[in-house]
mmCIF file of C-alpha atoms in Angstrom:
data_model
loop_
_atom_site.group_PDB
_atom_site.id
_atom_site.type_symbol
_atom_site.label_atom_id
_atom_site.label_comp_id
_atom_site.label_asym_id
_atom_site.label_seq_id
_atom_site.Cartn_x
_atom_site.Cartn_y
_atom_site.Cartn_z
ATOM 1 C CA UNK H 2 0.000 0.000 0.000
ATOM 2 C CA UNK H 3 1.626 3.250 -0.868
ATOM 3 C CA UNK H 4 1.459 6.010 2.121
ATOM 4 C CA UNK H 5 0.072 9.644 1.826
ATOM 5 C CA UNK H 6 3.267 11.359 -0.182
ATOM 6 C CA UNK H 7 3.733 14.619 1.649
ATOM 7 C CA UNK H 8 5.293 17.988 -0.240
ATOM 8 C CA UNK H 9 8.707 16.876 -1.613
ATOM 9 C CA UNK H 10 11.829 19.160 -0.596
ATOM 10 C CA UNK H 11 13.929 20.859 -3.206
ATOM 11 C CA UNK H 12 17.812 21.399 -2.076
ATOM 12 C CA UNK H 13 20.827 22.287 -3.492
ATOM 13 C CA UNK H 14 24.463 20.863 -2.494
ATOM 14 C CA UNK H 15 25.748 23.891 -3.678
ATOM 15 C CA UNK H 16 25.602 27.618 -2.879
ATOM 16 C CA UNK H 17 23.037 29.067 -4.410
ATOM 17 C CA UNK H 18 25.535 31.644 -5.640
ATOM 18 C CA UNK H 19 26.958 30.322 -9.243
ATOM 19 C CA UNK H 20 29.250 30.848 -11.809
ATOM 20 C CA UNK H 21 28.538 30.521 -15.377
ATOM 21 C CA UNK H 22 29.149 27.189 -16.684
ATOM 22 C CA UNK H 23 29.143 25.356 -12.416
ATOM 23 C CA UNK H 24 27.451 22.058 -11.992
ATOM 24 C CA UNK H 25 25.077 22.221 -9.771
ATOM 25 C CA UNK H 26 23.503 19.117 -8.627
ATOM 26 C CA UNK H 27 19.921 19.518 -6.514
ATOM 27 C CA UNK H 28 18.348 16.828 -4.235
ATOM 28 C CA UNK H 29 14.533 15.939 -4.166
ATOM 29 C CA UNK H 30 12.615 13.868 -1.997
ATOM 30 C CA UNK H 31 9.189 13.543 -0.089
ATOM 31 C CA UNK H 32 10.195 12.040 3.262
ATOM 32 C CA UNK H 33 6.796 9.989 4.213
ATOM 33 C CA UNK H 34 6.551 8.390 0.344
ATOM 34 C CA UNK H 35 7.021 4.492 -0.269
ATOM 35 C CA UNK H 36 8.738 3.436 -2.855
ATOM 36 C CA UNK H 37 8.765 3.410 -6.161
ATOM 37 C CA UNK H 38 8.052 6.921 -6.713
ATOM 38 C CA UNK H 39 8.854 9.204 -9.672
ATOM 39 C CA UNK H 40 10.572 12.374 -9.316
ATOM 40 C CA UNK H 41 10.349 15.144 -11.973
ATOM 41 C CA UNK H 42 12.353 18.457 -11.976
ATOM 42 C CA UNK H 43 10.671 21.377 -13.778
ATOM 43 C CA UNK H 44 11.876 24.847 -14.788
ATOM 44 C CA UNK H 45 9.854 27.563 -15.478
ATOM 45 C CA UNK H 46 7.115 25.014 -15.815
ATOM 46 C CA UNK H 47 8.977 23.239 -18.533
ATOM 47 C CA UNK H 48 9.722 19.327 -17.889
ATOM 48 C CA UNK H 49 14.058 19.055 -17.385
ATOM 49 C CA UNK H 50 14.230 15.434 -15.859
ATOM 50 C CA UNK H 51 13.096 12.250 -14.621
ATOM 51 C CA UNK H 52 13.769 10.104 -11.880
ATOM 52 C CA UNK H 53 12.522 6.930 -10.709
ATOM 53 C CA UNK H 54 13.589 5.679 -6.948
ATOM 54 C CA UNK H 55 12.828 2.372 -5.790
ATOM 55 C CA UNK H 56 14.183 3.139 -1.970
ATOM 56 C CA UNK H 57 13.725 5.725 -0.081
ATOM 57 C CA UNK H 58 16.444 8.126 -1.342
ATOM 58 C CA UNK H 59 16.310 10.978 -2.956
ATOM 59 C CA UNK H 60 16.538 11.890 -6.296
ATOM 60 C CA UNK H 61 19.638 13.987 -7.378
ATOM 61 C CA UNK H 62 19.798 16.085 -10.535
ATOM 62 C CA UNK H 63 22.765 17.579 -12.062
ATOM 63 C CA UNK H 64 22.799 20.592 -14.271
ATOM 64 C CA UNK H 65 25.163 23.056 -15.508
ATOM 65 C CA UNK H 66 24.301 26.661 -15.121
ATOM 66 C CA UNK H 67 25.635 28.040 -18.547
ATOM 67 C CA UNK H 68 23.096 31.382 -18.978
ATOM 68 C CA UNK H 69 21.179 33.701 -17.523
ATOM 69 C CA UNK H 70 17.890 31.820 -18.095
ATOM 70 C CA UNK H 71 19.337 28.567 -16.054
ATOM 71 C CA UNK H 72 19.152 30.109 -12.910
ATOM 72 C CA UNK H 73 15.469 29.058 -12.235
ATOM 73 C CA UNK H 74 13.235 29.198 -10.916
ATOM 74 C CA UNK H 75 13.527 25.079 -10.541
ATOM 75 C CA UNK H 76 10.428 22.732 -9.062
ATOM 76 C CA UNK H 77 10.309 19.368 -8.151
ATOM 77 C CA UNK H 78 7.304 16.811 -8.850
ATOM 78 C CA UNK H 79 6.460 13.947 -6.372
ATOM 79 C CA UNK H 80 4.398 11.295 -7.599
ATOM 80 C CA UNK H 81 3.615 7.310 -7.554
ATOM 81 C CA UNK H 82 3.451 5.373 -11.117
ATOM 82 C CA UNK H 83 0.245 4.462 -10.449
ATOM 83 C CA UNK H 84 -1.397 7.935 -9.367
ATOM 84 C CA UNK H 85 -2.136 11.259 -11.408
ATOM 85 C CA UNK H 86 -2.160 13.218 -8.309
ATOM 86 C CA UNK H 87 1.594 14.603 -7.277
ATOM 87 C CA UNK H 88 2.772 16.650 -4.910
ATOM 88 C CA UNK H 89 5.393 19.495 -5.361
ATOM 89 C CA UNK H 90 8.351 21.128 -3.805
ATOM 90 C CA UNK H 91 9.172 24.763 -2.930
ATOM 91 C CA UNK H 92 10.858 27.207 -5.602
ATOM 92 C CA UNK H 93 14.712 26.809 -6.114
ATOM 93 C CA UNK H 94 16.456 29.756 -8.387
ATOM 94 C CA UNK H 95 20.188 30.303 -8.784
ATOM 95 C CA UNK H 96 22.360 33.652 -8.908
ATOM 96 C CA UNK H 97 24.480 33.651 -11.702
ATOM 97 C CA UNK H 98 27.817 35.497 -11.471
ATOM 98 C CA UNK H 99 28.902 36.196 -14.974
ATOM 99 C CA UNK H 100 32.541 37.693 -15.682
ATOM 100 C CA UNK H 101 31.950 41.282 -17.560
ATOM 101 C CA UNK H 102 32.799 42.429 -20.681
ATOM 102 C CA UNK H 103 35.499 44.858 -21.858
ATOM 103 C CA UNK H 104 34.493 48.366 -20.755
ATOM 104 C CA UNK H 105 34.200 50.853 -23.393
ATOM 105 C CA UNK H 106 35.199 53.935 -22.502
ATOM 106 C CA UNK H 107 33.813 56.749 -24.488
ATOM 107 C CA UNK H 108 33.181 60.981 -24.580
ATOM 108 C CA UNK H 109 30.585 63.673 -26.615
ATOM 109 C CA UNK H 110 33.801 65.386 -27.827
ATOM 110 C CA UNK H 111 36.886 64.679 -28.987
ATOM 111 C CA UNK H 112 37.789 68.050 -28.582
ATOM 112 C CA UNK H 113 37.880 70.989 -26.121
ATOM 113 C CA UNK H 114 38.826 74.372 -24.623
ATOM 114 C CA UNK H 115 40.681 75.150 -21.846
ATOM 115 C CA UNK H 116 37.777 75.984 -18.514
ATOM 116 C CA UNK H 117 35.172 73.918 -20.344
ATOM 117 C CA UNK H 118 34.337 70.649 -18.958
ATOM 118 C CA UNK H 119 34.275 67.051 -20.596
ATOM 119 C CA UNK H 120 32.291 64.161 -19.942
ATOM 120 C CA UNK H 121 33.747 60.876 -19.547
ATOM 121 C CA UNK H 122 31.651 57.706 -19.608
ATOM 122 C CA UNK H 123 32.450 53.941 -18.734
ATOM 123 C CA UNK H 124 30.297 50.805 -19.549
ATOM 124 C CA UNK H 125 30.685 47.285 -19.594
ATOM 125 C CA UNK H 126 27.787 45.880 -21.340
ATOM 126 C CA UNK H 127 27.724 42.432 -19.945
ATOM 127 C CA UNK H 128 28.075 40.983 -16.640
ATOM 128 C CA UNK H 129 26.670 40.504 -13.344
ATOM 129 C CA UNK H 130 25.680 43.160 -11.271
ATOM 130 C CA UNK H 131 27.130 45.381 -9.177
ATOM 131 C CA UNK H 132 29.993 46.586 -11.536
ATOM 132 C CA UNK H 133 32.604 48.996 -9.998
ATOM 133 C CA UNK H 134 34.623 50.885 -12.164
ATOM 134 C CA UNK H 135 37.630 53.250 -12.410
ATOM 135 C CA UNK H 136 38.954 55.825 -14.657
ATOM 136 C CA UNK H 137 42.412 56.643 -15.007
ATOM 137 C CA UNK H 138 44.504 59.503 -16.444
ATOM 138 C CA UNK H 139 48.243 57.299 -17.742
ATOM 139 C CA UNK H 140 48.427 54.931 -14.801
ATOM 140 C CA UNK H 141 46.801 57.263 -12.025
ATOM 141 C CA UNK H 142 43.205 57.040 -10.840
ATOM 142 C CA UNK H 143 41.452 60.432 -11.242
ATOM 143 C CA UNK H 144 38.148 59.631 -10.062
ATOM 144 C CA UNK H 145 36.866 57.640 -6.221
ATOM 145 C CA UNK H 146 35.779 54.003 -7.518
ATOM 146 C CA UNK H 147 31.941 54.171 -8.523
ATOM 147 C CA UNK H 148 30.466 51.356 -8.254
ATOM 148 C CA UNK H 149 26.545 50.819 -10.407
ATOM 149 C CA UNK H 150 23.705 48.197 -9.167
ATOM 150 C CA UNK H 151 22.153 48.815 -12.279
ATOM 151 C CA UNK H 152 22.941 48.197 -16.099
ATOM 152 C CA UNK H 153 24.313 51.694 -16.942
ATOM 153 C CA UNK H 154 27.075 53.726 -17.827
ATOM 154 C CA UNK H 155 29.683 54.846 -14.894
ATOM 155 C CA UNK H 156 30.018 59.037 -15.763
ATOM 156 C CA UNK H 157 32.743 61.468 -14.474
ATOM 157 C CA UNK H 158 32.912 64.979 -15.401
ATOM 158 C CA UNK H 159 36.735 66.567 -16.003
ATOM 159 C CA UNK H 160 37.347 70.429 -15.725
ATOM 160 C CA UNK H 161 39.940 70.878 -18.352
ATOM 161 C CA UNK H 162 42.253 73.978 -17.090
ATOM 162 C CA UNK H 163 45.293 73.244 -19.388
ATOM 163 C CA UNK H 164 46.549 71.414 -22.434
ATOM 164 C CA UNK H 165 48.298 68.909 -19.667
ATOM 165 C CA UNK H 166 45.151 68.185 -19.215
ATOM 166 C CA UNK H 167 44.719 66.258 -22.927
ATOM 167 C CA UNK H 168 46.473 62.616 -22.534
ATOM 168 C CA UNK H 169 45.549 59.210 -22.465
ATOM 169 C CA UNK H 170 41.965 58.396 -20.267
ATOM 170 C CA UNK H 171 41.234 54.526 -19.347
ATOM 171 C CA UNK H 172 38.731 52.882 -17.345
ATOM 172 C CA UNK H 173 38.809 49.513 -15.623
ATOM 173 C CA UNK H 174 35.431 47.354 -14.549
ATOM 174 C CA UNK H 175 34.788 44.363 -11.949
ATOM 175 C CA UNK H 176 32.315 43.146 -10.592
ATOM 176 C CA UNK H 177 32.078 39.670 -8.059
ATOM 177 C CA UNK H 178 33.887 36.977 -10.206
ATOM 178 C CA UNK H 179 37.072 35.780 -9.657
ATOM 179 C CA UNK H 180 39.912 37.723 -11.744
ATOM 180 C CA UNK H 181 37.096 39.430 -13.719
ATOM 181 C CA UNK H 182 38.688 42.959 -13.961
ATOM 182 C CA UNK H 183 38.959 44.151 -17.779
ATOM 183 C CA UNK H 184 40.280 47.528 -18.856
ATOM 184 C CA UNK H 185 38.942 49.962 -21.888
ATOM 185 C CA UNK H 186 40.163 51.131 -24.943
ATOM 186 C CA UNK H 187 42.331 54.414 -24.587
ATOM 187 C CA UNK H 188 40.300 57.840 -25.017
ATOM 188 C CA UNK H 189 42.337 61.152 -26.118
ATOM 189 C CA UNK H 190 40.989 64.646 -26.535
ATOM 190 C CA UNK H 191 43.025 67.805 -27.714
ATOM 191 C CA UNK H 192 42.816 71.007 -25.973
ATOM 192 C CA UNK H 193 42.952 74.349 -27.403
ATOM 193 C CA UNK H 194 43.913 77.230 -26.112
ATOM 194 C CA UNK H 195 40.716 79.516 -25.437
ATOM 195 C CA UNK H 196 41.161 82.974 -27.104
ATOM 196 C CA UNK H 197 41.701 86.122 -25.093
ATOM 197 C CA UNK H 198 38.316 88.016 -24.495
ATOM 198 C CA UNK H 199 40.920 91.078 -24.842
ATOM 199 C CA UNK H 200 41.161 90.265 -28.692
ATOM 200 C CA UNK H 201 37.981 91.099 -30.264
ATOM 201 C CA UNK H 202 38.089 94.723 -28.413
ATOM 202 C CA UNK H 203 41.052 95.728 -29.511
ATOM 203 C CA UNK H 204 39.678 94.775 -33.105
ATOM 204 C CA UNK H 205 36.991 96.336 -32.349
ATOM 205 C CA UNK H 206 38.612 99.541 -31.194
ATOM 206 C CA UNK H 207 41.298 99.644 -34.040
ATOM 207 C CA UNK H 208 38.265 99.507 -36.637
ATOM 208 C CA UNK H 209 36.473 102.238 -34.674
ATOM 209 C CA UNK H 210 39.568 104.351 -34.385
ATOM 210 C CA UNK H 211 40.362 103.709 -38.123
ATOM 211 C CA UNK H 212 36.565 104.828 -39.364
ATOM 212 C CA UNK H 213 37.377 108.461 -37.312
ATOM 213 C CA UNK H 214 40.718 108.866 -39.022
ATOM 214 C CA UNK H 215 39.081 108.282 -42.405
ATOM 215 C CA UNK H 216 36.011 110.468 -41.480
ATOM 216 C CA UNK H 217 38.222 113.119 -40.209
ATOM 217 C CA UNK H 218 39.990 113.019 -43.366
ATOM 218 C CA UNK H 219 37.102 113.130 -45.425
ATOM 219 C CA UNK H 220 35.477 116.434 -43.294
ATOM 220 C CA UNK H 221 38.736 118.397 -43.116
ATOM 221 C CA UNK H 222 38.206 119.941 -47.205
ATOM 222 C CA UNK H 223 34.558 121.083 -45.825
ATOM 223 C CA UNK H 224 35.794 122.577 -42.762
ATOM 224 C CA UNK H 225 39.031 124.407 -44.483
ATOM 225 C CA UNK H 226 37.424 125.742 -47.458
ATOM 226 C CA UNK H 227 34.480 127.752 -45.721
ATOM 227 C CA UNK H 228 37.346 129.184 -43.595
ATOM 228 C CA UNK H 229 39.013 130.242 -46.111
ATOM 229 C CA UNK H 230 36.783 131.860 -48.320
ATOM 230 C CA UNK H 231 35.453 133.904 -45.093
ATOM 231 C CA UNK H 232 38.821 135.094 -44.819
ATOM 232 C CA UNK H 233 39.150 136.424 -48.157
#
């Protein structure tokens, strides 16, 4: 006579932290069930495996986590051969920790003037989450680390005051896996030299001074002539 199955329990024998491409192997069984019984492991509804145990032990299933969609959430099925009626397990789902991708490092301009400042952004488009990242001018850090929970661009902001300022910018991204940290392409801008506010004025003024010389020159024949024909 086959007892009353009761709920089956989902475990894993790992940590339910992963990294892409782990085995992970996860143990179902429904403690008050007499054998035979089937077991059945599902994810995201879908049908992954099949077990049938003819003692009392419990069924193991071994995976490998090789994507973001094999993280779960995973179900198990408890059932006898003989009965429609099955019982199932709690919820079982997987963090993935995926190494990141090169960082791109990237700007509006490629140009600028000196006391203007330049934008400087970082992004690694794959990866688990959190990323930090780090920008550097040659080898030195010019920025505290930032570090982004969310799938978007690390952005610093540089106030240019010199042409020392141009160079080679980098960043660098990691996030939790082992030896994950990648560096970006190199980034240069040019500086220019911002022209003297002083320079249009005295344009200005040599162009107004100019015009009276010319108008004087033009007026002097009107005002001699009158004076001298009084004078006669």
């Amino acid at each position: 006579f086959a007892g009353m199955l009761s709920n089956p329990r989902l475990v894993t024998m790992q940590n339910l932290t992963v990294l892409m491409n782990q085995n992970v192997t996860m143990s179902c069984c429904s403690v008050s069930a007499s054998p035979p019984v089937r077991y059945t492991l599902f994810k995201h509804n879908q049908q992954v495996s099949s077990l049938n145990r003819s003692d009392s032990s419990p069924a193991l299933f071994t995976l490998t986590i090789s994507s973001a969609s094999d993280v779960g959430p995973y179900k198990c099925k408890a059932e006898y051969n003989s009965s429609t009626d099955g019982k199932y397990s709690n919820s079982l789902s997987f963090t993935l920790r995926e190494p990141i991708s090169k960082p791109v490092l990237s700007s509006p301009t490629s140009h600028t003037l000196q006391g203007q400042n330049v934008t400087l952004s970082c992004f690694s488009e794959n990866g688990s989450l959190p990323i930090t990242y780090l920008f550097f001018k040659g080898n030195q850090s010019i920025s505290p680390q930032k570090t982004m929970h969310r799938r978007e661009a690390a952005v610093i902001f540089l106030f240019v005051k010199s042409s020392a300022d141009s160079g080679t910018y980098k960043c660098k991204a990691n996030n939790s896996f082992p030896n994950s940290t990648k560096y970006s392409n190199s980034f240069n801008f040019t500086v220019a030299e911002e022209r003297s506010h002083s320079q249009p004025l005295i344009i200005s003024l040599g162009l107004l001074l100019l015009l009276l010389i010319i108008g004087l020159a033009l007026a002097i024949p009107f005002l001699i002539i009158p004076s001298y024909k009084a004078s006669e």
